[in-house]
mmCIF file of C-alpha atoms in Angstrom:
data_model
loop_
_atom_site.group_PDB
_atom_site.id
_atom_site.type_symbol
_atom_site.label_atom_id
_atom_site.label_comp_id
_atom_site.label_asym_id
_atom_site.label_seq_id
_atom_site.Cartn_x
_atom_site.Cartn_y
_atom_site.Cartn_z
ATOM 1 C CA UNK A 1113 -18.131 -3.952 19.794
ATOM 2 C CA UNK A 1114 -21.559 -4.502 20.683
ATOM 3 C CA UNK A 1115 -23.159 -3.173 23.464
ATOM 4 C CA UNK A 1116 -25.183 -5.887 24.684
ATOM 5 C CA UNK A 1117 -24.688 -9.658 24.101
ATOM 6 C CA UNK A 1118 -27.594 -11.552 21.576
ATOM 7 C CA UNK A 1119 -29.786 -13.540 24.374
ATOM 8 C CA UNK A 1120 -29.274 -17.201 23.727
ATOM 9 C CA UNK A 1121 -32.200 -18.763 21.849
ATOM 10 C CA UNK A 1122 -34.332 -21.416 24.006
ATOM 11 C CA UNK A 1123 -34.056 -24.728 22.500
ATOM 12 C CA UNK A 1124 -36.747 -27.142 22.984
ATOM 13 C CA UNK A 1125 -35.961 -31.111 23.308
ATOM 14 C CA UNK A 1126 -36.543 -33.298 20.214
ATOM 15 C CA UNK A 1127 -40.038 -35.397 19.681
ATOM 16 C CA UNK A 1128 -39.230 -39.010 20.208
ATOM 17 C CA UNK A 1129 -35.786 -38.962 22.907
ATOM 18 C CA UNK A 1130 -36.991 -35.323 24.377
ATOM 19 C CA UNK A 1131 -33.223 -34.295 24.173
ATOM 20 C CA UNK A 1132 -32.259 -30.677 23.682
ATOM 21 C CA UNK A 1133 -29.183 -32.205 22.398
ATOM 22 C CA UNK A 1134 -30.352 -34.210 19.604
ATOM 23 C CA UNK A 1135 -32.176 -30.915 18.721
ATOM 24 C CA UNK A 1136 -29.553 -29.175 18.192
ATOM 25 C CA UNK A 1137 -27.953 -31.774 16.461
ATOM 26 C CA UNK A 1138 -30.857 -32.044 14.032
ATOM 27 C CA UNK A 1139 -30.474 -28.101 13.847
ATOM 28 C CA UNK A 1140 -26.718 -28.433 12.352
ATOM 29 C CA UNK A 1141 -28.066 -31.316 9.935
ATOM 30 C CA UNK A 1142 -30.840 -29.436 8.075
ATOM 31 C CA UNK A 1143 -30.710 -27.440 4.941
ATOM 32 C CA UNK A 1144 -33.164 -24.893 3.792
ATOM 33 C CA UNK A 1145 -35.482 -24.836 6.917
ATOM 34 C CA UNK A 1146 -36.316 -28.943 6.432
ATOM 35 C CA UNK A 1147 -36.483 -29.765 9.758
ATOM 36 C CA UNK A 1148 -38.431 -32.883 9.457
ATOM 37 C CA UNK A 1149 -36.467 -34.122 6.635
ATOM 38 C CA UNK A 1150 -33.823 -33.918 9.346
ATOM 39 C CA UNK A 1151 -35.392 -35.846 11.975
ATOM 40 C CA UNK A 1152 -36.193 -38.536 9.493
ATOM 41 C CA UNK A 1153 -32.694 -38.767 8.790
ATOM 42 C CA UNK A 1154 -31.471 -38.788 12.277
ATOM 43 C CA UNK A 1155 -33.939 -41.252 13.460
ATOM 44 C CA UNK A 1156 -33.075 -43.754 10.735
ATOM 45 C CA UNK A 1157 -29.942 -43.501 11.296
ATOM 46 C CA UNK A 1158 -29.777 -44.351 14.725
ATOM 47 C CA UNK A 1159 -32.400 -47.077 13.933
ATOM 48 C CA UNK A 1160 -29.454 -48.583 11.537
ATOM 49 C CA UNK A 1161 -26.989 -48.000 14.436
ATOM 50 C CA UNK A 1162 -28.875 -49.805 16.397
ATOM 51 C CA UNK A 1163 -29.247 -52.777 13.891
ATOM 52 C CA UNK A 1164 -25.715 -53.098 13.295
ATOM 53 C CA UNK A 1165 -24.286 -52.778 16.637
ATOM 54 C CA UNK A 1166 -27.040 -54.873 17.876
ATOM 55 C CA UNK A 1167 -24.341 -56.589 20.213
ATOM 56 C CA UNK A 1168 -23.252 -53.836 21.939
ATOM 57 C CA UNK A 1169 -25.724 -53.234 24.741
ATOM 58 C CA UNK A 1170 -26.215 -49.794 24.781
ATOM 59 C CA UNK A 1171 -29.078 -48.240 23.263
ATOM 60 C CA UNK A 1172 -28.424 -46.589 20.104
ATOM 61 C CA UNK A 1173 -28.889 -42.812 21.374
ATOM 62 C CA UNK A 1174 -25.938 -43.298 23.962
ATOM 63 C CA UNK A 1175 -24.017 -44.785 21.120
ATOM 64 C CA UNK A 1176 -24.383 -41.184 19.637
ATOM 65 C CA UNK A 1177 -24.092 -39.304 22.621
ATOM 66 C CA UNK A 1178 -20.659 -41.546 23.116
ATOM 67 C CA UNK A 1179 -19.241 -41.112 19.575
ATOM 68 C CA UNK A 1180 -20.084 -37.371 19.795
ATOM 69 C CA UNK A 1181 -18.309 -37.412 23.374
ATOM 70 C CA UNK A 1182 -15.425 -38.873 21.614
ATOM 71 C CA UNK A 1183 -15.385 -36.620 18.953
ATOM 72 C CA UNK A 1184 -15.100 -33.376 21.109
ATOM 73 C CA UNK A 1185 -12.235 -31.077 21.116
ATOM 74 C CA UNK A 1186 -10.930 -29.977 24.215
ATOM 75 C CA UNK A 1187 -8.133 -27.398 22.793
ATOM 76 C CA UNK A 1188 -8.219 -25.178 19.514
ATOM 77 C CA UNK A 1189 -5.131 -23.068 18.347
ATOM 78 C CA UNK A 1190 -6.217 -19.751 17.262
ATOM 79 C CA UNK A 1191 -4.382 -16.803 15.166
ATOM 80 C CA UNK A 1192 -2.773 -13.746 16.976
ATOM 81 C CA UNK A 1193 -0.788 -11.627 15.991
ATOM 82 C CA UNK A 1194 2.349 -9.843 17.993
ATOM 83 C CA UNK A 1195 5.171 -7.700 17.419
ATOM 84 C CA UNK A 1196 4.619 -8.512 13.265
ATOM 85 C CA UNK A 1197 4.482 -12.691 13.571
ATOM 86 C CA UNK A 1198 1.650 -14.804 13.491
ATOM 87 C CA UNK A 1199 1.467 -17.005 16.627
ATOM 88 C CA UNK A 1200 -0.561 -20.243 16.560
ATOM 89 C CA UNK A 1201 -2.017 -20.245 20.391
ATOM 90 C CA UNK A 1202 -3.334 -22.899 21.542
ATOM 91 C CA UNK A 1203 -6.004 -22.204 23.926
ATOM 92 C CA UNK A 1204 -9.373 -24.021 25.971
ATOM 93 C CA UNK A 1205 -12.459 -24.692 24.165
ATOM 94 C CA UNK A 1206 -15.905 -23.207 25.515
ATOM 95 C CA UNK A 1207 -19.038 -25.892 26.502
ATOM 96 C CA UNK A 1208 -21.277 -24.993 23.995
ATOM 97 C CA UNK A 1209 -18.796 -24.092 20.930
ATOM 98 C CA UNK A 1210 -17.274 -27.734 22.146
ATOM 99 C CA UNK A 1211 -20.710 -29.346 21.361
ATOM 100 C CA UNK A 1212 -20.962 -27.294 18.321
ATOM 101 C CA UNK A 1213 -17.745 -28.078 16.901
ATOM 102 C CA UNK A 1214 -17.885 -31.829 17.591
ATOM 103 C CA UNK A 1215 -21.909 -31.809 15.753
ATOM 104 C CA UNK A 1216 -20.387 -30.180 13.121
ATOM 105 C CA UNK A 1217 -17.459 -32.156 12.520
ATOM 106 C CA UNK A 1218 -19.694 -35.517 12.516
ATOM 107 C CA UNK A 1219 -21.645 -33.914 10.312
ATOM 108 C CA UNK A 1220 -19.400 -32.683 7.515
ATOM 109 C CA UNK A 1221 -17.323 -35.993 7.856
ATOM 110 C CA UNK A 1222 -20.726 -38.038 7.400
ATOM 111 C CA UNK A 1223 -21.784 -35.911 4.535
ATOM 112 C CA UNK A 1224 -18.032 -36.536 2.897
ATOM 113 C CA UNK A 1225 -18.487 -40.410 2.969
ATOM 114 C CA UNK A 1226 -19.280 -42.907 0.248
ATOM 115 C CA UNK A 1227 -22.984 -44.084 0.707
ATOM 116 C CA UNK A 1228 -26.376 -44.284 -0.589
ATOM 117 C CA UNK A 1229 -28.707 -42.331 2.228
ATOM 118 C CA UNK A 1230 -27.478 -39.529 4.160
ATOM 119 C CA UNK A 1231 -28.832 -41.651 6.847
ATOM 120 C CA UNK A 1232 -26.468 -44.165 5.850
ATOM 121 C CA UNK A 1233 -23.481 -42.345 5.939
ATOM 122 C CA UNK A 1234 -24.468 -40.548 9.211
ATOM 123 C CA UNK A 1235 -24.837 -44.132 10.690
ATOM 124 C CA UNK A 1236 -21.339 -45.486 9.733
ATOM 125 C CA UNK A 1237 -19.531 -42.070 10.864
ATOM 126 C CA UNK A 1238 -21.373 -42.452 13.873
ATOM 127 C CA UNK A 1239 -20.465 -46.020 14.059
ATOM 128 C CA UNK A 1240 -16.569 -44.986 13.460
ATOM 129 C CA UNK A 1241 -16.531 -42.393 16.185
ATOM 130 C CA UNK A 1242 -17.549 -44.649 18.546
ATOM 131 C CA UNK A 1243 -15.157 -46.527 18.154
ATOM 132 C CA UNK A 1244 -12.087 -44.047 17.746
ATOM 133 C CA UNK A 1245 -11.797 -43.914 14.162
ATOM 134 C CA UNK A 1246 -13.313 -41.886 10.860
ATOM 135 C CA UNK A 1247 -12.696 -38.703 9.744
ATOM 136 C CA UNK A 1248 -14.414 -36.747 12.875
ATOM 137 C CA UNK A 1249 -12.450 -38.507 15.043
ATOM 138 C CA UNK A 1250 -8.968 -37.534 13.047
ATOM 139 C CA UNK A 1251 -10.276 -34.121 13.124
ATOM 140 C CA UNK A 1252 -10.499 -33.791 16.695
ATOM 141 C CA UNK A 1253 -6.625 -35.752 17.285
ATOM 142 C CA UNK A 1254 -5.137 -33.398 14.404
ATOM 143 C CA UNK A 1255 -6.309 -30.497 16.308
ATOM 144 C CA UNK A 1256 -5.434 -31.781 19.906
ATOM 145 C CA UNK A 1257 -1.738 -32.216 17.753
ATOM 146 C CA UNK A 1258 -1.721 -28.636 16.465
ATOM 147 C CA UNK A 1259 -2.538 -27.330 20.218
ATOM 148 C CA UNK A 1260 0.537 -29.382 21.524
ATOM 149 C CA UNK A 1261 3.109 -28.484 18.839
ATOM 150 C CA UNK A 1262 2.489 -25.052 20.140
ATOM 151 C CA UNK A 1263 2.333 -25.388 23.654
ATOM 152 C CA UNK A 1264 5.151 -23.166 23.560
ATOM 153 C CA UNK A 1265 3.029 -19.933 22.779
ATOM 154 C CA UNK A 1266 0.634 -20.338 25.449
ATOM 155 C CA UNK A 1267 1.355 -17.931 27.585
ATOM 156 C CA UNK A 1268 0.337 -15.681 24.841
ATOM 157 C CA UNK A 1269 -3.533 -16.644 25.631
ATOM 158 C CA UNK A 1270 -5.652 -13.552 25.586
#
């Protein structure tokens, strides 16, 4: 075990919203240090979120900060092992690993989908979770499922 826990890395907000969230978010989205490339991305994606749901009348950025909202997990089911058997146990999700997992999940969903831009795909995932459907979305009911199938092994949280 370690002796002393890894101090948590200062995050500073993004350039154009000044959100430590959409930082981070940017963070999960790049590959190979391009961090602008990754802004660019983000940015027109919400721009196109913002075109096509110009009826809604939310801006675009709480659009995202909804669908991501919608997309977080509350409960995870997680391995352990006693007396020989493998128990599935479901147990609570932390803040920050929530906001991770739900980034992440957009993100691999978006990346998944048919499209032209990155942008565009990021747009219409973003788009579906919002409104309760896509792949992130399914993610997050699948493993809300999993959690209460075995509700049973609970009190086996550690």
């Amino acid at each position: 075990m370690r002796k002393a826990k890894p101090k948590k890395r200062i995050i500073l907000p993004d350039p154009v919203f000044g959100d430590v969230r959409v930082s981070k978010f940017v963070n999960h989205l790049m590959y190979d240090g391009k961090k602008n490339t990754s802004y660019r991305i983000f940015y027109s994606a919400l721009e196109l979120v913002g075109k096509k749901m110009a009826n809604e009348e939310k801006a675009p950025l709480e659009i995202w900060k909804e669908a991501l909202a919608k997309v977080t997990p509350q409960v995870e089911v997680k391995s352990r092992r006693i007396g020989g058997a493998t128990f599935q146990v479901p147990t609570e999700i932390r803040a920050d690993r929530k906001e991770s997992i739900s980034m992440k999940n957009l993100i691999i969903f978006a990346r998944k989908r048919g499209g032209k831009t990155m942008a565009d795909k990021l747009c219409a995932e973003i788009i579906d979770a919002y409104n309760e459907q896509g792949g992130a979305f399914k993610r997050k009911e699948d493993m809300h499922r999993m959690a209460e199938a075995n509700r049973a092994f609970a009190h086996f949280r550690f």
